[in-house]
Structure formats: C-alpha cells, structure tokens
Short mmCIF file of C-alpha atoms and ligand atoms in Angstrom, two decimals:
data_model
loop_
_atom_site.label_atom_id
_atom_site.label_comp_id
_atom_site.label_asym_id
_atom_site.label_seq_id
_atom_site.Cartn_x
_atom_site.Cartn_y
_atom_site.Cartn_z
CA MET A 1 33.41 140.65 73.54
CA HIS A 2 33.14 140.01 69.83
CA VAL A 3 33.16 143.39 68.21
CA GLY A 4 35.64 142.60 65.46
CA MET A 5 37.11 146.05 65.68
CA ILE A 6 39.52 148.11 67.62
CA LEU A 7 38.23 150.57 70.17
CA LEU A 8 40.03 153.77 70.95
CA CYS A 9 39.68 155.34 74.34
CA TRP A 10 40.66 158.74 75.49
CA LEU A 11 40.34 159.71 79.08
CA GLU A 12 40.61 163.29 80.04
CA ILE A 13 41.24 163.32 83.73
CA GLY A 14 44.15 165.69 83.72
CA SER A 15 47.82 165.33 84.51
CA ILE A 16 50.16 162.28 84.37
CA SER A 17 51.93 163.08 81.18
CA MET A 18 51.45 160.32 78.71
CA ASN A 19 53.01 162.61 76.13
CA ASP A 20 56.01 161.27 74.29
CA LEU A 21 55.79 158.12 76.32
CA PHE A 22 54.07 155.06 74.99
CA PRO A 23 53.40 155.13 71.34
CA PRO A 24 50.88 153.95 70.32
CA LEU A 25 49.27 154.24 73.73
CA SER A 26 50.03 157.93 73.43
CA LEU A 27 48.58 158.51 69.97
CA ALA A 28 46.97 161.93 69.88
CA ALA A 29 48.08 162.88 73.37
CA HIS A 30 50.21 165.79 72.28
CA THR A 31 49.76 167.67 75.52
CA PRO A 32 50.16 166.43 79.08
CA ASP A 33 46.58 167.33 80.02
CA ASN A 34 45.14 164.52 77.94
CA SER A 35 45.73 160.92 78.91
CA PHE A 36 45.25 158.54 76.04
CA MET A 37 44.23 155.14 77.33
CA GLY A 38 45.17 153.19 74.22
CA PHE A 39 43.51 150.58 72.06
CA VAL A 40 41.59 147.42 72.70
CA ALA A 41 41.60 144.60 70.18
CA GLU A 42 39.47 141.50 70.12
CA GLU A 43 40.78 138.41 71.88
CA LEU A 44 40.44 135.07 70.16
CA ASN A 45 39.30 131.84 71.74
CA GLU A 46 41.13 128.57 71.13
CA THR A 47 38.77 127.46 68.35
CA GLU A 48 39.34 130.67 66.44
CA ARG A 49 43.10 130.54 66.95
CA LEU A 50 43.27 127.04 65.52
CA ALA A 51 41.02 127.95 62.60
CA ILE A 52 43.24 130.92 61.75
CA GLN A 53 46.38 128.82 61.79
CA ARG A 54 44.72 126.17 59.66
CA ASN A 55 43.55 128.65 57.03
CA LYS A 56 46.74 130.70 56.67
CA LEU A 57 48.06 131.04 53.15
CA ASN A 58 51.83 131.05 53.35
CA ASN A 59 52.27 133.18 50.24
CA MET A 60 49.68 135.87 50.88
CA ALA A 61 50.62 139.43 51.78
CA VAL A 62 48.39 142.40 52.58
CA VAL A 63 49.67 145.95 52.18
CA TYR A 64 48.99 148.48 54.94
CA GLY A 65 47.80 151.63 53.15
CA LYS A 66 44.29 152.57 52.09
CA GLU A 67 45.39 155.68 50.23
CA ALA A 68 47.19 155.44 46.91
CA SER A 69 49.64 158.14 48.06
CA MET A 70 51.07 155.70 50.63
CA TRP A 71 52.10 153.39 47.76
CA LYS A 72 54.01 156.04 45.90
CA GLY A 73 57.61 155.14 45.10
CA LYS A 74 57.22 151.60 46.44
CA ALA A 75 57.35 149.75 43.11
CA THR A 76 60.78 148.22 43.87
CA PHE A 77 59.68 146.72 47.20
CA LEU A 78 56.43 145.51 45.67
CA THR A 79 58.21 143.84 42.78
CA THR A 80 60.60 142.06 45.14
CA LEU A 81 57.75 140.96 47.38
CA HIS A 82 55.75 139.78 44.38
CA ARG A 83 58.54 137.34 43.49
CA TYR A 84 57.56 135.41 46.62
CA MET A 85 53.99 136.29 47.46
CA GLU A 86 50.60 137.22 46.15
CA ILE A 87 49.98 140.82 47.13
CA HIS A 88 46.60 142.10 48.26
CA GLY A 89 45.63 145.73 48.71
CA THR A 90 42.69 147.61 50.17
CA VAL A 91 43.16 150.88 48.32
CA TYR A 92 40.24 153.14 47.74
CA PHE A 93 39.67 154.56 44.25
CA GLU A 94 36.60 155.62 42.32
CA THR A 95 37.03 154.57 38.72
CA GLN A 96 40.58 153.89 37.61
CA ARG A 97 43.24 151.95 39.44
CA PRO A 98 45.78 154.51 40.65
CA PRO A 99 49.17 154.18 38.88
CA GLU A 100 50.86 153.67 42.27
CA VAL A 101 49.12 150.30 42.66
CA PRO A 102 50.72 147.83 40.19
CA ALA A 103 48.49 145.56 38.12
CA PHE A 104 49.76 142.43 39.90
CA VAL A 105 48.22 143.64 43.18
CA LYS A 106 44.82 142.12 43.96
CA ASN A 107 42.99 145.16 45.13
CA HIS A 108 39.84 144.74 47.20
CA GLY A 109 38.94 148.40 47.55
CA LEU A 110 38.03 149.75 50.96
CA LEU A 111 36.79 146.88 53.11
CA ALA A 112 34.40 146.85 56.02
CA GLN A 113 36.09 145.90 59.27
CA ALA A 114 34.77 142.33 59.29
CA GLU A 115 35.97 141.72 55.72
CA LEU A 116 39.37 143.21 56.42
CA GLN A 117 39.65 140.88 59.38
CA GLN A 118 38.84 137.87 57.18
CA LEU A 119 41.60 138.99 54.79
CA LEU A 120 44.10 139.33 57.65
CA ARG A 121 43.16 135.91 58.97
CA ARG A 122 44.22 134.30 55.72
CA ALA A 123 47.33 136.41 55.12
CA LYS A 124 50.80 135.48 56.31
CA LEU A 125 52.30 138.92 55.98
CA PHE A 126 51.12 142.45 56.65
CA ILE A 127 53.55 144.96 55.19
CA GLY A 128 53.84 148.66 56.02
CA PHE A 129 55.58 151.21 53.81
CA GLY A 130 56.40 153.74 56.54
CA PHE A 131 53.13 155.60 56.88
CA PRO A 132 50.82 155.96 58.78
CA TYR A 133 52.87 155.96 61.96
CA GLU A 134 51.86 154.00 65.05
CA GLY A 135 48.37 153.04 63.93
CA PRO A 136 46.30 150.21 65.40
CA ALA A 137 46.18 148.13 62.18
CA PRO A 138 49.54 146.33 62.67
CA LEU A 139 48.47 145.20 66.15
CA GLU A 140 45.24 143.90 64.74
CA ALA A 141 47.10 142.07 61.99
CA ILE A 142 49.45 140.48 64.55
CA ALA A 143 46.41 139.52 66.66
CA ASN A 144 45.10 137.73 63.57
CA GLY A 145 48.29 135.75 63.11
CA CYS A 146 50.08 137.92 60.52
CA ILE A 147 53.74 138.82 60.64
CA PHE A 148 54.19 142.59 60.37
CA LEU A 149 57.09 143.68 58.17
CA GLN A 150 57.94 147.36 58.53
CA PRO A 151 60.71 149.79 57.57
CA LYS A 152 63.38 150.84 60.02
CA PHE A 153 64.00 154.61 59.80
CA ASN A 154 67.64 155.56 59.68
CA PRO A 155 67.90 158.39 60.56
CA PRO A 156 64.76 158.34 62.73
CA HIS A 157 61.84 160.52 61.62
CA SER A 158 61.24 163.68 63.63
CA SER A 159 60.05 167.26 63.34
CA LEU A 160 63.47 168.10 61.88
CA ASN A 161 63.26 165.83 58.85
CA HIS A 162 59.64 164.88 58.22
CA GLU A 163 56.60 166.88 57.17
CA PHE A 164 54.23 164.92 59.39
CA PHE A 165 56.00 166.01 62.57
CA ARG A 166 57.10 169.45 61.41
CA GLY A 167 55.81 172.20 63.65
CA LYS A 168 54.41 169.78 66.22
CA PRO A 169 55.56 170.46 69.75
CA THR A 170 57.57 167.28 70.12
CA SER A 171 61.18 166.27 69.67
CA ARG A 172 60.35 162.58 69.52
CA LYS A 173 62.42 160.51 67.17
CA VAL A 174 60.51 157.68 65.57
CA SER A 175 62.76 154.72 64.80
CA SER A 176 60.34 152.79 62.59
CA GLN A 177 56.77 152.93 61.36
CA HIS A 178 55.59 151.37 64.62
CA PRO A 179 58.21 151.64 67.38
CA TYR A 180 56.01 149.83 69.92
CA ALA A 181 55.76 146.83 67.60
CA GLU A 182 59.51 147.02 67.00
CA GLN A 183 60.55 147.28 70.64
CA HIS A 184 57.84 145.50 72.61
CA VAL A 185 56.61 142.82 70.24
CA GLY A 186 59.55 142.06 67.95
CA ARG A 187 60.34 138.79 66.21
CA PRO A 188 58.80 136.48 65.19
CA HIS A 189 55.69 138.69 64.99
CA VAL A 190 57.42 141.87 63.84
CA TYR A 191 60.30 142.30 61.42
CA THR A 192 61.81 145.79 61.30
CA VAL A 193 64.31 146.07 58.47
CA ASP A 194 66.00 148.61 56.23
CA PHE A 195 63.82 148.46 53.12
CA ASN A 196 66.51 150.24 51.11
CA ASN A 197 68.87 147.35 51.69
CA SER A 198 67.53 144.93 49.11
CA GLU A 199 69.44 141.96 50.55
CA GLU A 200 68.05 142.55 54.02
CA PHE A 201 64.53 143.02 52.64
CA ASP A 202 64.78 139.88 50.55
CA ALA A 203 66.18 137.82 53.42
CA ALA A 204 63.38 138.98 55.72
CA ILE A 205 60.70 137.84 53.28
CA ARG A 206 62.36 134.47 52.79
CA GLU A 207 62.63 133.97 56.54
CA ILE A 208 59.00 134.99 57.04
CA MET A 209 57.92 132.36 54.52
CA ARG A 210 59.85 129.70 56.44
CA ILE A 211 58.42 130.30 59.90
CA ASP A 212 55.02 129.80 61.50
CA VAL A 213 53.60 132.21 64.04
CA GLU A 214 50.54 132.14 66.25
CA PRO A 215 48.09 134.99 66.70
CA TYR A 216 49.42 137.28 69.41
CA LEU A 217 47.86 140.14 71.36
CA PRO A 218 49.94 141.89 74.03
CA TYR A 219 48.10 141.97 77.37
CA GLU A 220 47.91 145.77 77.36
CA TYR A 221 45.71 145.65 74.25
CA THR A 222 43.18 143.21 75.71
CA CYS A 223 40.03 144.48 77.40
CA GLU A 224 41.35 143.27 80.73
CA GLY A 225 44.67 145.02 80.17
CA MET A 226 42.94 148.27 79.31
CA LEU A 227 40.74 148.02 82.41
CA GLU A 228 43.79 147.34 84.58
CA ARG A 229 45.43 150.49 83.23
CA LEU A 230 42.26 152.55 83.56
CA HIS A 231 41.82 151.39 87.13
CA ALA A 232 45.39 152.27 88.02
CA TYR A 233 45.04 155.76 86.55
CA ILE A 234 41.71 156.52 88.17
CA GLN A 235 42.96 155.34 91.53
CA ASN A 236 46.20 157.22 91.29
CA GLN A 237 46.08 160.30 89.10
CA PRO A 238 47.03 163.33 91.14
CA ASN A 239 44.74 166.28 90.42
CA SER A 240 45.96 169.44 88.83
CA SER A 241 45.94 171.53 92.02
CA VAL A 242 48.41 169.02 93.40
CA LEU A 243 50.51 169.34 90.27
CA ALA A 244 50.71 173.09 90.70
CA TRP A 245 52.70 172.37 93.87
CA ALA A 246 54.81 169.73 92.25
CA SER A 247 58.05 171.49 93.05
CA ASN A 248 57.38 170.74 96.70
CA ALA A 249 57.10 167.11 95.81
CA SER A 250 57.94 165.37 99.05
CA ASP A 251 54.65 166.61 100.54
CA PHE A 252 52.67 164.60 98.07
CA PRO A 253 52.47 160.91 97.42
CA SER A 254 53.91 160.02 94.04
CA TRP A 255 52.41 157.78 91.43
CA PRO A 256 54.10 155.98 89.81
CA PRO A 257 55.67 155.27 93.22
CA LEU A 258 59.12 156.68 93.90
CA SER A 259 60.45 153.18 94.51
CA ALA A 260 60.30 152.69 90.72
CA LEU A 261 62.54 155.68 89.99
CA ARG A 262 66.05 155.04 88.65
CA LEU A 263 68.09 158.15 88.01
CA VAL A 264 70.12 157.80 84.80
CA ALA A 265 72.35 160.29 82.99
CA SER A 266 72.09 160.29 79.22
CA LEU A 267 75.16 160.48 77.02
CA GLU A 268 75.77 163.68 75.13
CA GLY A 269 73.40 163.79 72.16
CA GLN A 270 71.18 161.12 73.66
CA SER A 271 67.53 161.58 74.66
CA CYS A 272 66.07 160.24 77.90
CA VAL A 273 63.94 157.85 75.86
CA GLU A 274 67.14 156.27 74.55
CA ALA A 275 69.07 156.48 77.83
CA CYS A 276 66.32 154.64 79.72
CA GLN A 277 65.84 152.14 76.91
CA ASN A 278 69.55 151.29 77.01
CA ALA A 279 69.15 150.47 80.70
CA GLU A 280 66.08 148.32 79.84
CA LEU A 281 63.89 150.88 81.58
CA PHE A 282 61.23 153.37 80.54
CA CYS A 283 61.47 157.14 80.78
CA GLU A 284 58.66 158.43 83.02
CA PRO A 285 57.91 162.16 82.66
CA ALA A 286 55.75 162.10 85.82
CA LEU A 287 58.92 161.50 87.85
CA PHE A 288 60.93 164.43 86.45
CA ARG A 289 59.84 166.64 89.33
CA PHE A 290 61.79 164.45 91.77
CA ILE A 291 65.08 164.70 89.93
CA ASN A 292 64.88 168.39 89.10
CA ILE A 293 67.03 169.24 92.14
CA ARG A 294 70.71 169.95 92.87
CA GLU A 295 71.08 166.67 94.76
CA ALA A 296 70.41 164.72 91.57
CA PHE A 297 73.55 166.20 89.98
CA ASN A 298 75.55 165.26 93.07
CA ALA A 299 74.21 161.72 92.97
CA LEU A 300 75.59 161.37 89.44
CA ASP A 301 78.91 163.03 90.36
CA PHE A 302 78.37 165.93 87.99
CA PRO A 303 80.57 168.78 89.23
CA CYS A 304 78.27 171.83 89.02
CA GLU A 305 80.26 175.04 88.92
CA GLY A 306 77.05 176.91 88.38
CA LEU A 307 73.42 175.97 88.89
CA ASP A 308 70.85 177.75 86.78
CA SER A 309 67.17 177.38 86.16
CA GLU A 310 65.85 177.84 82.64
CA MET A 311 62.90 177.11 80.39
CA ASN A 312 64.27 174.46 78.02
CA HIS A 313 62.72 171.06 77.42
CA LEU A 314 66.12 169.32 77.67
CA LEU A 315 66.54 170.29 81.32
CA PRO A 316 67.45 169.16 83.90
CA ALA A 317 70.83 168.53 82.26
CA PHE A 318 74.58 168.92 82.69
CA SER A 319 76.64 170.87 80.19
CA ALA A 320 80.15 169.41 80.25
CA GLU A 321 81.70 172.29 78.35
CA GLN A 322 80.79 174.87 80.96
CA ALA A 323 80.47 172.53 83.96
CA GLU A 324 77.03 174.08 84.27
CA CYS A 325 74.07 172.34 85.81
CA GLY A 326 70.65 173.41 84.56
CA LEU A 327 67.33 172.88 86.30
CA GLN A 328 63.96 173.02 84.59
CA GLN A 329 62.03 176.16 85.42
CA ASP A 330 58.69 175.15 83.89
CA PRO A 331 57.37 171.69 84.89
CA LEU A 332 55.15 171.70 81.78
CA LEU A 333 58.29 171.37 79.66
CA PHE A 334 59.48 168.10 81.21
CA SER A 335 60.00 165.75 78.30
CA CYS A 336 61.72 162.43 77.72
CA ALA A 337 62.24 163.16 74.02
CA GLY A 338 64.89 165.51 72.74
CA SER A 339 68.67 165.58 72.83
CA SER A 340 71.61 167.88 72.19
CA ILE A 341 75.31 167.21 71.95
CA LYS A 342 75.75 170.05 74.46
CA TYR A 343 73.94 168.19 77.22
CA ARG A 344 73.99 165.10 79.32
CA ARG A 345 70.39 164.94 80.46
CA LEU A 346 69.10 163.77 83.84
CA CYS A 347 66.55 161.06 83.17
CA PRO A 348 63.81 159.68 85.41
CA CYS A 349 63.71 156.05 84.33
CA ARG A 350 61.48 153.37 85.80
CA ASP A 351 60.90 149.66 85.41
CA TYR A 352 57.81 148.37 83.60
CA ARG A 353 55.50 145.38 83.56
CA ASN A 354 55.88 143.05 80.61
CA GLY A 355 52.70 143.36 78.57
CA GLN A 356 51.65 146.55 80.37
CA VAL A 357 54.48 148.99 79.78
CA ALA A 358 52.42 151.97 80.93
CA LEU A 359 52.66 150.65 84.49
CA CYS A 360 55.67 150.03 86.72
CA ARG A 361 56.08 146.77 88.66
CA ASP A 362 54.89 148.35 91.93
CA CYS A 363 52.17 150.40 90.24
CA LEU A 364 49.33 148.01 91.03
C1 NAG B 401 34.76 131.02 69.92
O1 NAG B 401 34.35 132.26 69.34
C2 NAG B 401 33.41 132.11 68.28
C3 NAG B 401 33.19 133.46 67.68
O2 NAG B 401 32.92 134.39 68.66
C4 NAG B 401 32.13 131.47 68.82
O3 NAG B 401 31.18 131.33 67.78
C5 NAG B 401 32.47 130.14 69.43
O4 NAG B 401 31.31 129.60 70.06
C6 NAG B 401 33.58 130.28 70.47
N1 NAG B 401 33.99 128.95 70.89
C7 NAG B 401 34.22 128.62 72.16
C8 NAG B 401 34.67 127.25 72.41
O5 NAG B 401 34.06 129.42 73.06
C1 NAG B 402 65.24 154.94 51.32
O1 NAG B 402 66.15 155.92 50.89
C2 NAG B 402 65.53 157.12 50.45
C3 NAG B 402 66.58 158.04 49.90
O2 NAG B 402 67.78 157.89 50.60
C4 NAG B 402 64.77 157.76 51.61
O3 NAG B 402 64.14 158.93 51.20
C5 NAG B 402 63.74 156.77 52.10
O4 NAG B 402 63.08 157.29 53.22
C6 NAG B 402 64.38 155.44 52.44
N1 NAG B 402 63.33 154.49 52.73
C7 NAG B 402 63.27 153.79 53.86
C8 NAG B 402 62.09 152.90 53.97
O5 NAG B 402 64.12 153.87 54.73
C1 NAG B 403 42.69 168.23 94.44
O1 NAG B 403 43.72 168.45 95.41
C2 NAG B 403 43.43 169.47 96.33
C3 NAG B 403 44.69 169.70 97.18
O2 NAG B 403 45.22 168.51 97.65
C4 NAG B 403 42.21 169.06 97.15
O3 NAG B 403 41.89 170.08 98.07
C5 NAG B 403 41.04 168.83 96.20
O4 NAG B 403 39.92 168.36 96.92
C6 NAG B 403 41.40 167.81 95.11
N1 NAG B 403 40.34 167.75 94.12
C7 NAG B 403 39.86 166.61 93.69
C8 NAG B 403 38.79 166.70 92.64
O5 NAG B 403 40.25 165.52 94.08
C1 NAG B 404 57.09 172.80 101.07
O1 NAG B 404 55.86 173.02 101.72
C2 NAG B 404 55.95 173.30 103.10
C3 NAG B 404 54.55 173.43 103.67
O2 NAG B 404 53.58 172.81 102.90
C4 NAG B 404 56.73 174.58 103.31
O3 NAG B 404 56.88 174.83 104.70
C5 NAG B 404 58.10 174.44 102.67
O4 NAG B 404 58.81 175.65 102.77
C6 NAG B 404 57.96 174.05 101.20
N1 NAG B 404 59.28 173.77 100.66
C7 NAG B 404 59.70 174.31 99.52
C8 NAG B 404 61.07 173.92 99.07
O5 NAG B 404 58.99 175.03 98.83
#
C-alpha cells in the first residue's frame, strides 16, 4: 500500500471495553460500546528507508501544531531550539503571520499530506508543545525517521486540571502529550522531557543532534498489525447479550483468555493503569468481571470486615481505614483509570505482545 497517509478505523461491534485502555488506539472511544481499531501508517521499503536516512538534515526541526493557538506561550522553547536548529512550521493563516509564530520560523502554511511527508522525511526532529493529545502525527513522523520530542506533564493532565478533559466521563491521567509514544516507543525515537526545566530541554536537543535513528513503525500500526487485531476482535468479541450475564462469568468463555489475568492490588492513591504498569503488565477492563468477587479480596489477603456493593468506578477496592471491601454493582463502570487515597483497588492486569499491546500473549 502506498497511500502516504494515515487511516483511522472504527469498528462498532459492541463490547470489549477499549475505553481508557490503549491511547492512541482508544482515541474517540469514550464509551465501552465502541471499539476503536487504531491507526495504520504506511510502511517503507528498504530503498525508501535508505533514501530517508541519506536525505536527513541534522539541524531541521518541524513543529507539531497547525493552529497558531498551539504555539502560544512557547517563545522560550522556540528560542532555545532555534539556537541549534532551523525551525519549520505548518501553521495556517490567511494574511498576516500570527504573533505566536516567531519570524525565525520557516512557515509552510497548511501542507497537503504528501508535502508534509516530504518535510518530515528531511527533518531530524518533530517537536510537540503539549497539544493535541495522542494524535497520529507523531507516529507518522517517527515512521519517517524523525525523533519526537514532547513535554512530560507533571502533574499529569486530567479532567481535574485541564479544560480539554473537563466534564468528560474519564478519570484518565495523561502523563505526556503522547503516552503511547512515551511508554511503548521511547528512546531513541521519543524523548519525553520536562520542557520547563531548561537544562533538561537543552540537553535533550543536544543529544538528539548527536544520534542517528532509523525510521520506525511499531507492528500494531502496520496494515498487517491492524488486520491481526481486527481478526482477533471479530473472532472473539462476546456479544452484548452475553455481557448482560457477565456476573455469571464462569459460564462463558473469556476473551482475552483468563490465563492472561494477573490480579494486582494498587497502592492507595494509585490507579489500576499505574498498578499494572508497575508490574510491566496492562490493565484489561474486560477482565474486571472475574475479579469482582469476594474471593479476590481473600487472594490478596485483604481482611474484609464488611462486603458491600456500590456504584463507583473505583470498585472493586479495599478501604484500609474501615477494613471494608467494596464490589462493583454496575459492570458498565469498570475502569482502569481513577484513584483515591481512600482505596487500594483490585486490578485485572494482563500480559501483552510487544508491538501489539492490545492483545495478550495467548490472545491469538
Ligand atoms: C519502494 O517504494 C517506492 C515507492 O512506493 C517504489 O517506487 C519502489 O519501486 C519500491 N522499491 C522496491 C525495491 O520495492
Ligand atoms: C510549565 O509550567 C507552567 C506553569 O507552572 C505550566 O502551566 C505549564 O503547563 C508547564 N509546561 C509544561 C510543558 O510542563
Ligand atoms: C449472542 O449471544 C446469545 C446468547 O449466548 C446468542 O443466543 C446469540 O445468538 C448471540 N448473537 C450473536 C449475533 O452472536
Ligand atoms: C449462573 O448460571 C447458572 C445457570 O446458567 C445458575 O444455575 C447459577 O445460579 C448462576 N450463578 C449465579 C451466581 O448467578
């Protein structure tokens, strides 16, 4: 395939909650009834890979942000970056250059996909300023041999502290502009640093100018990877009438298979996303129904003085203060995101395939 663009695929076949699971595979899947299948990016052949590496300009940076508003307040970072590199932008404006885009930036205006790709193929660095979150562009830049430099968010962005997430039904905490790139791609292709720490920012740019990287596309973003995932879902998605009986789980085959399940207790104040991540596992909402039982508390040696059932997205969880164990009453509220210092959560973690994190090792 040579489409020179990224395809987005949604698949609405009900169930398997992809919500709060695999950004950016989960982009737009805010509810569990909509499975988002992810992106596909173009794969390069050997000739193209070599040509890209040959034509790279070591001192060329492209800024991620088509709208002038995304550049607002970034003059300090841009000035630092400009000490080392020539900065290119693709900001749209009608007549006058917006004041947010400094004069030293070579602005190309909005580019057609093929032209943007040519720009990325020459650039060494693709830099994000924190917004938009979890878009496909950084993966495309990495696939075209760029290094993606992005801000680490400390504290993480969430519905509590950022307009974008406010009012959305999620308690996800986003640790950087592109957490997938941070956690599953990483160096040398992705640098995630505190942009407010000028020494760290400076050091990252100097290091980036010293190293060479090859174009890289994680398997899950190739056409074959997408088809593998699609196949696994179509073969295995339980239908919604089955889900309605989920509380009587043992009657129904599970997918992902139960063999992948690792029961983990979070620390107080820790979400299941973090608890599983710390164990080098993934939190799998589809497996919550198997751990939403009294026996799970016993298995973790939590001494339940009482056992209640409530509607609260942090449950099942153990409250140390009251020695209370809480089960989830509404299976639609199962969520890996979210934490409270009052609770140690019960987390359904699972292993994952490298390059196809949406699937467990025994999922195929
Ligand atoms: C590599 O891809 C380019 C662009 O699609 C194509 O023109 C070329 O023939 C391919 N080369 C090989 C060796 O397949
Ligand atoms: C830098 O600090 C300011 C103020 O503390 C904060 O608003 C901003 O989000 C920080 N930027 C990054 C990229 O962390
Ligand atoms: C969904 O599951 C129910 C109960 O197992 C079954 O009767 C029905 O045929 C299934 N529907 C589809 C579309 O697979
Ligand atoms: C599970 O389903 C079986 C029959 O399908 C029923 O006999 C049993 O009582 C159910 N168990 C629970 C805990 O609901």
